[in-house]
mmCIF file of C-alpha atoms in Angstrom:
data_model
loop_
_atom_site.group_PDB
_atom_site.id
_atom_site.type_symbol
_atom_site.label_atom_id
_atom_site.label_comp_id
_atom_site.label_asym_id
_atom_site.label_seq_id
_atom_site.Cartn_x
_atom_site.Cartn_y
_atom_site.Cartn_z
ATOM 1 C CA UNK A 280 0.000 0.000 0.000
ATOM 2 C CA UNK A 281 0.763 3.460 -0.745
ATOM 3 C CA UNK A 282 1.819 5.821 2.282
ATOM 4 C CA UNK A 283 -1.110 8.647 2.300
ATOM 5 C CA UNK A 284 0.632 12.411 1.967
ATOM 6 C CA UNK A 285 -0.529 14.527 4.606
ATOM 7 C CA UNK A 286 -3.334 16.622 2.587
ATOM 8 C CA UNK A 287 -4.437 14.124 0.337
ATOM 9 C CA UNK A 288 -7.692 12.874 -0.215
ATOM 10 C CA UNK A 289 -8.637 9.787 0.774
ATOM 11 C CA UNK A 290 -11.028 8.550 -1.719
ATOM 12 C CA UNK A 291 -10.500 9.802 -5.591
ATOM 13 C CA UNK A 292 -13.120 12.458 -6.506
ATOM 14 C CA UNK A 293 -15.580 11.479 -8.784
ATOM 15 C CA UNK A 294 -16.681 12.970 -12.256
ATOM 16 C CA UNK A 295 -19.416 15.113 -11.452
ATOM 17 C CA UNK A 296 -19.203 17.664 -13.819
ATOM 18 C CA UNK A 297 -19.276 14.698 -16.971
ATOM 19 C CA UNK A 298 -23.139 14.789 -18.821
ATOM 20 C CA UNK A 299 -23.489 11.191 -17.682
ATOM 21 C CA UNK A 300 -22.821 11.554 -13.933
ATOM 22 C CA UNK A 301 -26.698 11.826 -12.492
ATOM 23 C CA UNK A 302 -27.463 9.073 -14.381
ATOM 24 C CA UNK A 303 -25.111 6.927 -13.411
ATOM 25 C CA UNK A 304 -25.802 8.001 -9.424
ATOM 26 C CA UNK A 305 -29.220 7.339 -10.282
ATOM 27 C CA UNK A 306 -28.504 3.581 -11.692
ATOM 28 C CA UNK A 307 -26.283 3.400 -8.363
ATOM 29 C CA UNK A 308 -29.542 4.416 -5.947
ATOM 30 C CA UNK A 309 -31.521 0.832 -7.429
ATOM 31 C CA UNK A 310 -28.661 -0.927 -6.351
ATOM 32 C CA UNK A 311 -29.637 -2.080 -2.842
ATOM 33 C CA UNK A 312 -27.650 -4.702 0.175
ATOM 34 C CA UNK A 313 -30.213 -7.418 0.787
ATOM 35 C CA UNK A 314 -29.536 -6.911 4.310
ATOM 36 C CA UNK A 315 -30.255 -3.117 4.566
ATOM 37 C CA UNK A 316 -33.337 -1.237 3.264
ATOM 38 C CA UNK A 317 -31.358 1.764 1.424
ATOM 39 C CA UNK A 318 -29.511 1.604 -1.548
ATOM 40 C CA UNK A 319 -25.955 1.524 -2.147
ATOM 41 C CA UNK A 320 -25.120 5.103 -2.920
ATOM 42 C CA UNK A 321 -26.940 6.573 0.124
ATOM 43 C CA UNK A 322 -25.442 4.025 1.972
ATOM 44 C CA UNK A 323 -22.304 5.585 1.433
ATOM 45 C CA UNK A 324 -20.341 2.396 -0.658
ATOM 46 C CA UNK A 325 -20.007 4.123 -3.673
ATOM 47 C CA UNK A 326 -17.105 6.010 -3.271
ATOM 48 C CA UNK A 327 -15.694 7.431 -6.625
ATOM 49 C CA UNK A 328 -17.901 7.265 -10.030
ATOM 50 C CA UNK A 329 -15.147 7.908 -12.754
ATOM 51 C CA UNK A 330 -16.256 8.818 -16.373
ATOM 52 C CA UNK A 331 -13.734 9.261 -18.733
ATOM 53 C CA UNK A 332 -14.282 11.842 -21.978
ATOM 54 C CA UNK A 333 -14.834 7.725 -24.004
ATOM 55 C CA UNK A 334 -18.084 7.289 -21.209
ATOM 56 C CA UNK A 335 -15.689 4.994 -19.606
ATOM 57 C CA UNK A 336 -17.142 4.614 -16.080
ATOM 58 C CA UNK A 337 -15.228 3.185 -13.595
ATOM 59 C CA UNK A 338 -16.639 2.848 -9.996
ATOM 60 C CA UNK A 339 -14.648 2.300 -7.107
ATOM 61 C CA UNK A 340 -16.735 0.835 -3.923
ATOM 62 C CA UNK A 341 -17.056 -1.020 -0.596
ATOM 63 C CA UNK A 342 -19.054 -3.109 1.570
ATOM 64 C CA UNK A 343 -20.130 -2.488 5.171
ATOM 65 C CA UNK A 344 -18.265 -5.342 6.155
ATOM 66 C CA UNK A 345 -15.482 -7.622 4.595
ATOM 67 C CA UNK A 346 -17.677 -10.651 5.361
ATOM 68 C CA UNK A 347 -20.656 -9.727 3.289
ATOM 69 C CA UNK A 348 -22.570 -12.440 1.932
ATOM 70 C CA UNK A 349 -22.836 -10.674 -1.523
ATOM 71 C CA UNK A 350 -19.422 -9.636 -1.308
ATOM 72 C CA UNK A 351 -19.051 -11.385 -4.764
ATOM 73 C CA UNK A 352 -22.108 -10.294 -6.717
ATOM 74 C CA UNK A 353 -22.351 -6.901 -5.292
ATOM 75 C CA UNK A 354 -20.156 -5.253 -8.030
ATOM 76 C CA UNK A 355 -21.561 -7.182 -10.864
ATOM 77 C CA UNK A 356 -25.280 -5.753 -9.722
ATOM 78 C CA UNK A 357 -23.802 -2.271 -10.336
ATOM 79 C CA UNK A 358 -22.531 -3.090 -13.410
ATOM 80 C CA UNK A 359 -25.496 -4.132 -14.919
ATOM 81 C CA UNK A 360 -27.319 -1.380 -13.356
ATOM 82 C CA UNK A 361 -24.883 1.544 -14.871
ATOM 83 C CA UNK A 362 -24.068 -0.524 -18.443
ATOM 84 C CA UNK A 363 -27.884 -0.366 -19.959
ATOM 85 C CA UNK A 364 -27.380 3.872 -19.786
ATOM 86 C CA UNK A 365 -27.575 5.642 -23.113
ATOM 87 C CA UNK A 366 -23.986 6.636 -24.066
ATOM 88 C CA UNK A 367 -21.967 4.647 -21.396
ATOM 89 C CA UNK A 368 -19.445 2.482 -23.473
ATOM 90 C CA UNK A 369 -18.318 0.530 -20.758
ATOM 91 C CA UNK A 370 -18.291 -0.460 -16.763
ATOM 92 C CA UNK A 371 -15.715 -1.525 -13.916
ATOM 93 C CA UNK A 372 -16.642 -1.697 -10.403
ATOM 94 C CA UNK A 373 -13.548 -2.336 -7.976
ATOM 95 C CA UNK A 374 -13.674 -3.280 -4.315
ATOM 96 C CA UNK A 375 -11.347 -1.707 -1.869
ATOM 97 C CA UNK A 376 -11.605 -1.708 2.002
ATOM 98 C CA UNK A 377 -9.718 1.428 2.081
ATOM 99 C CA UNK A 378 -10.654 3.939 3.722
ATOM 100 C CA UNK A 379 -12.946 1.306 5.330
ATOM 101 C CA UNK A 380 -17.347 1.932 5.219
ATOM 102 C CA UNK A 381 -18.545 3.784 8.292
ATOM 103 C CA UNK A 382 -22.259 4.999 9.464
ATOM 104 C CA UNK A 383 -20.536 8.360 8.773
ATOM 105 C CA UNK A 384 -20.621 7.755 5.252
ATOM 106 C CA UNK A 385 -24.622 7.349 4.657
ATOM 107 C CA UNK A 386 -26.679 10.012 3.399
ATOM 108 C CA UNK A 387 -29.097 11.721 5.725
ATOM 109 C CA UNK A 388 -31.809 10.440 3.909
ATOM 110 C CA UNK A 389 -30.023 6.954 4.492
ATOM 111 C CA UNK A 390 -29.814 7.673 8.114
ATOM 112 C CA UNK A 391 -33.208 8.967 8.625
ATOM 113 C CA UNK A 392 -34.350 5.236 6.916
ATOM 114 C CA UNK A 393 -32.615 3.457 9.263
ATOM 115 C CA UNK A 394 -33.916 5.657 12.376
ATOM 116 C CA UNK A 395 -30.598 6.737 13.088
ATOM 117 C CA UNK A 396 -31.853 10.742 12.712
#
């Protein structure tokens, strides 16, 4: 692993000013944990949405635990969630555990769901 320069963000930024960005958030939001009634992106696992000037996107997420059951299906419900858009050429979700998922990463509307607001 990489040592982490004082001042540097920890997760990539994501592509938000590309044409294709909401709708690839939105395909993110119907992308729900079986385990936890809100979906992925207000859950806080989708950390970087990466959309290259091709409508390359490249995703980088987590999990709220390493030990998830759909660990290994997770990223492949993305995919086929953000591939059907109009104009995206192609899609590659990557797992990392770093920085790891926390509560502090969910949405308000996420923790108002979950009664945690």
């Amino acid at each position: 692993m990489q040592e982490q320069l004082e001042g540097a963000p920890l997760i990539k930024p994501s592509s938000t000013d590309h044409p294709l960005y909401e709708a690839v958030v939105d395909a993110c939001r119907t992308v729900y944990d079986p385990e936890i009634p809100v979906n992925i992106y207000d859950l806080g696992l989708v950390y970087t949405i990466d959309i290259s000037a091709e409508n390359e996107v490249e995703v980088t997420m987590t999990l709220t635990a390493p030990g998830c059951p759909v660990a290994g299906e997770m990223p492949g419900w993305l995919a086929d969630a953000i591939g059907p858009l109009d104009g995206v050429k192609t899609v590659n979700v990557e797992i990392t555990w770093d920085p790891p998922w926390g509560m502090e990463m969910m949405s308000d509307e996420a923790r108002l769901e979950l009664g945690f607001m």
